Coordinates of C-alpha atoms in Angstrom, one line a residue:
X30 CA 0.0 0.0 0.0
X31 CA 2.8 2.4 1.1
X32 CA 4.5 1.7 -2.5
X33 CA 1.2 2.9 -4.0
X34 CA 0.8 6.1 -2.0
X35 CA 3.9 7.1 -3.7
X36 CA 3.0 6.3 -7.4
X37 CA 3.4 9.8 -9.0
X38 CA 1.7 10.2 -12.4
X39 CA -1.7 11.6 -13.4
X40 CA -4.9 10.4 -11.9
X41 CA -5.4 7.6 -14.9
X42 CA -2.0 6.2 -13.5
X43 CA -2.2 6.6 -9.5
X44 CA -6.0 4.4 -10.4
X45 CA -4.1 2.1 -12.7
X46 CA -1.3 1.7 -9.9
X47 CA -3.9 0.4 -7.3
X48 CA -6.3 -1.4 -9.0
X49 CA -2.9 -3.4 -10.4
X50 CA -2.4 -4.4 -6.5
X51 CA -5.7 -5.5 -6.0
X52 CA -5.3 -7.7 -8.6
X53 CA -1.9 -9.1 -6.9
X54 CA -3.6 -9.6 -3.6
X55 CA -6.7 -11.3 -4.7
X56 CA -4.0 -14.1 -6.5
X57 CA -2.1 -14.2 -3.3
X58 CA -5.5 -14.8 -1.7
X59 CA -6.0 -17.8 -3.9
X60 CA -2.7 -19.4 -3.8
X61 CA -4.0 -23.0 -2.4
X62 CA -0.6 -23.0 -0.2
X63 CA -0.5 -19.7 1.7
X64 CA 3.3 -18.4 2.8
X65 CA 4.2 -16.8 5.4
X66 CA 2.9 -13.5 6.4
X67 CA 6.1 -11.5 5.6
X68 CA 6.2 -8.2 4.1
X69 CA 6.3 -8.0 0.2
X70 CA 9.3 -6.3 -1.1
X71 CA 8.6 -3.5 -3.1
X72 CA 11.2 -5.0 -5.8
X73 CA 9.0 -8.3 -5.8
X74 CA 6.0 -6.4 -5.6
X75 CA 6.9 -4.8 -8.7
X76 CA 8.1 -7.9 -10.7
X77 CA 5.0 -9.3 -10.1
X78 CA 2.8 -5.7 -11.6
X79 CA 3.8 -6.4 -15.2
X80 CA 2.8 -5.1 -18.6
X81 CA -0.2 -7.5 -18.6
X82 CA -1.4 -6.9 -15.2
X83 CA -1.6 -3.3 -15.5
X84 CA -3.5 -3.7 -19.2
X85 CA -6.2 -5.8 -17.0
X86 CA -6.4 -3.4 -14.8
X87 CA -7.4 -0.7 -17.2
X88 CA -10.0 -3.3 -18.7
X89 CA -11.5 -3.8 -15.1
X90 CA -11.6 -0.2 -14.2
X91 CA -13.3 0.7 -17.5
X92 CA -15.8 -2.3 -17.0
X93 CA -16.4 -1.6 -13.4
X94 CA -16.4 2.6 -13.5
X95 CA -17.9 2.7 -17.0
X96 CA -14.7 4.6 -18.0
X97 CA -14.1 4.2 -22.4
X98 CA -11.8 1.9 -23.2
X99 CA -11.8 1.3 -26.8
X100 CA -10.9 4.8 -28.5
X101 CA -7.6 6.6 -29.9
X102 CA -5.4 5.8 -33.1
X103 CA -3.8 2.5 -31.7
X104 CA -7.4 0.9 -30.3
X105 CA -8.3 1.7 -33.7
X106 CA -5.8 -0.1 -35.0
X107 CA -6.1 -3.1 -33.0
X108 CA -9.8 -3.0 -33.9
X109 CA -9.1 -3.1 -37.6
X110 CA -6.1 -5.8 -37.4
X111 CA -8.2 -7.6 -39.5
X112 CA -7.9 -6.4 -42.2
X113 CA -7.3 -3.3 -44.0
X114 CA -11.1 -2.5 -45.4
X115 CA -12.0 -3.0 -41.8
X116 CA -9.9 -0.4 -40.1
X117 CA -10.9 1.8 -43.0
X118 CA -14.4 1.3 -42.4
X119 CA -14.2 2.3 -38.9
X120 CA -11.6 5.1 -39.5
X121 CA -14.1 6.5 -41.8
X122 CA -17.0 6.5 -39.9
X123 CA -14.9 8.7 -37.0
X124 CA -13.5 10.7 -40.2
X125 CA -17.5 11.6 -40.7
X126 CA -18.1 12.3 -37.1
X127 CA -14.9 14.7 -36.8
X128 CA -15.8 16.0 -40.0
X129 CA -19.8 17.1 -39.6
X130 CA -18.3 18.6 -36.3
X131 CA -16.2 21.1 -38.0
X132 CA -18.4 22.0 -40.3
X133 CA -20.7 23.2 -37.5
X134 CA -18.3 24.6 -35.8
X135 CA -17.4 27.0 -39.1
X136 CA -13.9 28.2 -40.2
X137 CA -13.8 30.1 -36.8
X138 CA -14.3 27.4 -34.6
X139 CA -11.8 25.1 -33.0
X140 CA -10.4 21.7 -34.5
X141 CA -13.2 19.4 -34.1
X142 CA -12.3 16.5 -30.9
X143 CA -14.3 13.4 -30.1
X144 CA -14.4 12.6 -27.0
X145 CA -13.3 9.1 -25.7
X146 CA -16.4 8.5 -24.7
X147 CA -17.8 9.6 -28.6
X148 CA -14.9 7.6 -30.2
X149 CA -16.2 4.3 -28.5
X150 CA -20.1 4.5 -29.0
X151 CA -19.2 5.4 -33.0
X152 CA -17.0 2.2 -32.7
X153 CA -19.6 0.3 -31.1
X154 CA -22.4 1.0 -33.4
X155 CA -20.3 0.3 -36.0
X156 CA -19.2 -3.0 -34.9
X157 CA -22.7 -4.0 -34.3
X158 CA -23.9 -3.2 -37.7
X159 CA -21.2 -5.0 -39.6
X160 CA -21.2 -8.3 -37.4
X161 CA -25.4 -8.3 -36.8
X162 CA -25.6 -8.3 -40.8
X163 CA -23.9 -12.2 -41.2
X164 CA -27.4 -13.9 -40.7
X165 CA -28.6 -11.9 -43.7
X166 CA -25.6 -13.4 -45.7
X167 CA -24.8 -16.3 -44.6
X168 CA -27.0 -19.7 -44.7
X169 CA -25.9 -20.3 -41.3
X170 CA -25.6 -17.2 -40.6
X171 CA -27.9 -17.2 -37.0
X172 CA -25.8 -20.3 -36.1
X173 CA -22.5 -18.6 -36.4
X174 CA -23.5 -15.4 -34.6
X175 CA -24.7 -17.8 -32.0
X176 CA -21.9 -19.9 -31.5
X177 CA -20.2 -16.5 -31.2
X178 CA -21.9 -15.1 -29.1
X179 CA -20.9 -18.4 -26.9
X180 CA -17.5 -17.5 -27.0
X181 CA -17.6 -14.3 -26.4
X182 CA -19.9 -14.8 -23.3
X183 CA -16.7 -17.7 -21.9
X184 CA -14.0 -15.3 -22.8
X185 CA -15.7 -12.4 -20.6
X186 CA -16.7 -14.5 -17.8
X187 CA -12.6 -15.6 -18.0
X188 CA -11.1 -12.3 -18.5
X189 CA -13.3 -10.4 -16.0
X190 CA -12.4 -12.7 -12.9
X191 CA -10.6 -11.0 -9.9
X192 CA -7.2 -12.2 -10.1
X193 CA -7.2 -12.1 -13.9
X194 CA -5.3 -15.4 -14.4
X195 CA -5.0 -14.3 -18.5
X196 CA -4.3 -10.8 -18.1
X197 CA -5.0 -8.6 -19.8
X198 CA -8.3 -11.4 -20.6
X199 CA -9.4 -13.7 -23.1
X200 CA -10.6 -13.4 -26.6
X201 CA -9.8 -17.0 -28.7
X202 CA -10.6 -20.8 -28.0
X203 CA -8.4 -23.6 -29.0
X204 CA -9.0 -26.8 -30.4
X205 CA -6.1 -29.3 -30.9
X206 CA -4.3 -29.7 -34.5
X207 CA -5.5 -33.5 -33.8
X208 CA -9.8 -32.9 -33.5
X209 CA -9.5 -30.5 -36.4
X210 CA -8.5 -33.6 -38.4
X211 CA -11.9 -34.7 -37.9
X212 CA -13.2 -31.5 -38.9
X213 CA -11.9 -31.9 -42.4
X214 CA -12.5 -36.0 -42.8
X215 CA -15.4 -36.6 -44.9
X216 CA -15.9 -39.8 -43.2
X217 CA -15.5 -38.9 -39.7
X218 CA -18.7 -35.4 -40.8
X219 CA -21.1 -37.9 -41.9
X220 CA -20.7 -40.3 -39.5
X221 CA -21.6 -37.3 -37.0
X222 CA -23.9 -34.8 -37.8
X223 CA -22.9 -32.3 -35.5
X224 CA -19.0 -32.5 -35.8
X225 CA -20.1 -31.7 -39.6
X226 CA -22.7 -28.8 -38.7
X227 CA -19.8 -27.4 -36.2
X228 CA -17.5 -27.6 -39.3
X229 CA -19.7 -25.7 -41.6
X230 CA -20.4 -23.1 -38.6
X231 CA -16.3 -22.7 -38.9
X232 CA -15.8 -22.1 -42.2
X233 CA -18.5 -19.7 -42.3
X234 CA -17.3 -17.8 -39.6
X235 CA -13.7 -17.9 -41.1
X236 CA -14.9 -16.9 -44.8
X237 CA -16.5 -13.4 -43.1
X238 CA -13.9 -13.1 -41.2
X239 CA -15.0 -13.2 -37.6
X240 CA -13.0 -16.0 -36.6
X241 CA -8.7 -15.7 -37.2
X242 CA -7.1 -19.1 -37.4
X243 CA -3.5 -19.4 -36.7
X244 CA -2.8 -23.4 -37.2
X245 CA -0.3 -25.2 -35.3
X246 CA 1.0 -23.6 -32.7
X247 CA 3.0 -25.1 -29.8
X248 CA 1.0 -24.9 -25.8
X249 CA 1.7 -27.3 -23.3
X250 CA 3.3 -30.0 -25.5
X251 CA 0.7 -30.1 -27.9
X252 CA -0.5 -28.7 -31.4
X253 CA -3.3 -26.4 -31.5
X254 CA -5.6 -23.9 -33.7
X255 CA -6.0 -21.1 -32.3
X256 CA -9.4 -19.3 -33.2
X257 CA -9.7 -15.7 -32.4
X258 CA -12.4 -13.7 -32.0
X259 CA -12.7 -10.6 -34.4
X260 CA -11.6 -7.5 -32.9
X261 CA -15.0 -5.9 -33.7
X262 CA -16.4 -8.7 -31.5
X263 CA -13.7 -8.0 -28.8
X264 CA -16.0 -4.6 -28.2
X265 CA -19.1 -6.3 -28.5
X266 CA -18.2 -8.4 -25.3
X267 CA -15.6 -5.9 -23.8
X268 CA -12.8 -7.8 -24.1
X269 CA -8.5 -6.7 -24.2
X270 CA -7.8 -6.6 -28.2
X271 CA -4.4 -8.5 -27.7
X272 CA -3.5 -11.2 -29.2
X273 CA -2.5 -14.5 -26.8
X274 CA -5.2 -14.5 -24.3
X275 CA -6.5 -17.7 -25.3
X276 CA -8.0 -21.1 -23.7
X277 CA -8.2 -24.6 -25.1
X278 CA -11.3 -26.4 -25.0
X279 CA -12.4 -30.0 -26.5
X280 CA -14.1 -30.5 -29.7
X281 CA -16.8 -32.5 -27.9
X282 CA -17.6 -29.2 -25.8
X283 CA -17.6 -26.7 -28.4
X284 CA -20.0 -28.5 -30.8
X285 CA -22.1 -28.8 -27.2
X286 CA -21.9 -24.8 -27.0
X287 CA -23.2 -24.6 -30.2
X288 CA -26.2 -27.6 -29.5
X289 CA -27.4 -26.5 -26.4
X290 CA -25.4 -22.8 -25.3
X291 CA -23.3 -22.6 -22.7
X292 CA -23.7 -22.1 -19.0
X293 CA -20.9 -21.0 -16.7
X294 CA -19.3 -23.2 -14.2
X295 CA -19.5 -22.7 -10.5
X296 CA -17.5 -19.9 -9.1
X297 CA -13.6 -20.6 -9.0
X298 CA -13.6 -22.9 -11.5
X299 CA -13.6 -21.1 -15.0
X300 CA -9.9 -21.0 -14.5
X301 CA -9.2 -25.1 -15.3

């Protein structure tokens, strides 16, 4: 505590600052083998607040305080990492805002600033305009948004705990390099109707690009896809744009998501 009564900075910072140490002590709290109760070093203390757990922290104060999160040239460009006609898409539609502001301000006026809190809500109803039109044009289309919707609700329920275990949070699933095998054996799709419905939800989602493969990467001594979440989904559910944040899950549960939707677990065990 003393260490954060001497965090110098603006406001933004000294709140950054402590809600990074609440973060700290609730996963000291939940260490199943308590230590001793000695003092924690400020050195320690300070390994321990890295990168990722003061990038939760911002997510939990803006989630918790209702601060913006999602505004300003490099959330932008996270939210358009995509691809290119995506970030232009959204940089045009603040380009209009900015720009129908200085033309009522006149010549006189000054330049024309969104606010943070502007900047998000343009993003936002942009995001939900582009990703709420797939059922129109997709066959499966109410399936995939769905199934996405799923995911989006896990990755918030993971990323939003106290300790956040994934800082800065979640925004992908996993399934190994092995049960995507199955996905793409003909045999294997119509021997199982739903492993071949799940498959067809995937490539739709990956044709309109609101899922982001990256194909066999390396966790825990095993090979895994790694499905991502659009960014423009990321704002939907409020989730970090990073990429990383990630958790693996069995084929056999995901197709369940998309049968029958999915329900949390009891508290303390989203983690596992």
């Amino acid at each position: 505590v003393s260490s954060r009564s001497d965090v110098e900075g603006n406001p933004r910072e000294q709140l950054v600052a402590w809600r990074s140490l609440e973060i700290i002590i609730e996963r000291h709290r939940r260490k199943t083998q308590q230590s001793f109760e000695f003092a924690l070093g400020r050195e320690e203390l300070e390994d321990k607040d890295d990168s990722g757990v003061k990038s939760a922290a911002e997510l939990l104060l803006a989630k918790e305080f209702g601060f913006p999160y999602y505004f300003g040239p490099a959330r932008l460009a996270s939210l358009g990492s995509f691809n290119v006609e995506q970030y232009l898409s959204l940089a045009g539609d603040l380009f209009e805002e900015a720009l129908a502001a200085a033309l009522l301000r006149g010549r006189r006026g000054a330049p024309p600033v969104l606010s943070p809190e502007r900047q998000q809500q343009i993003l936002t109803d942009a995001g939900d305009s582009r990703v709420n039109d797939l059922p129109r044009r997709a066959r499966n289309g109410r399936d995939v948004m769905n199934f996405l919707n799923v995911v989006g609700a896990f990755c918030r329920d993971v990323t939003y705990q106290p300790n956040a275990p994934y800082a800065p949070g979640v925004n992908g699933i996993a399934i190994s390099m092995q049960e995507r095998k199955i996905l793409l054996d003909p045999v294997a799709l119509k021997a199982n109707e739903s492993y071949a419905r799940f498959g067809q939800l995937l490539a739709t989602a990956l044709a309109h690009n609101l899922l982001h493969a990256e194909l066999d990467k390396s966790v825990k001594n095993q090979r895994w896809m790694i499905l991502y979440l659009n960014r423009l989904m990321c704002l939907k559910f409020e989730l970090p744009l990073n990429f990383g944040g990630f958790r693996e899950r069995p084929l056999n549960v995901l197709v369940g998501w998309m049968e029958r939707g999915y329900k949390p677990p009891r508290a303390g065990t989203l983690a596992l």
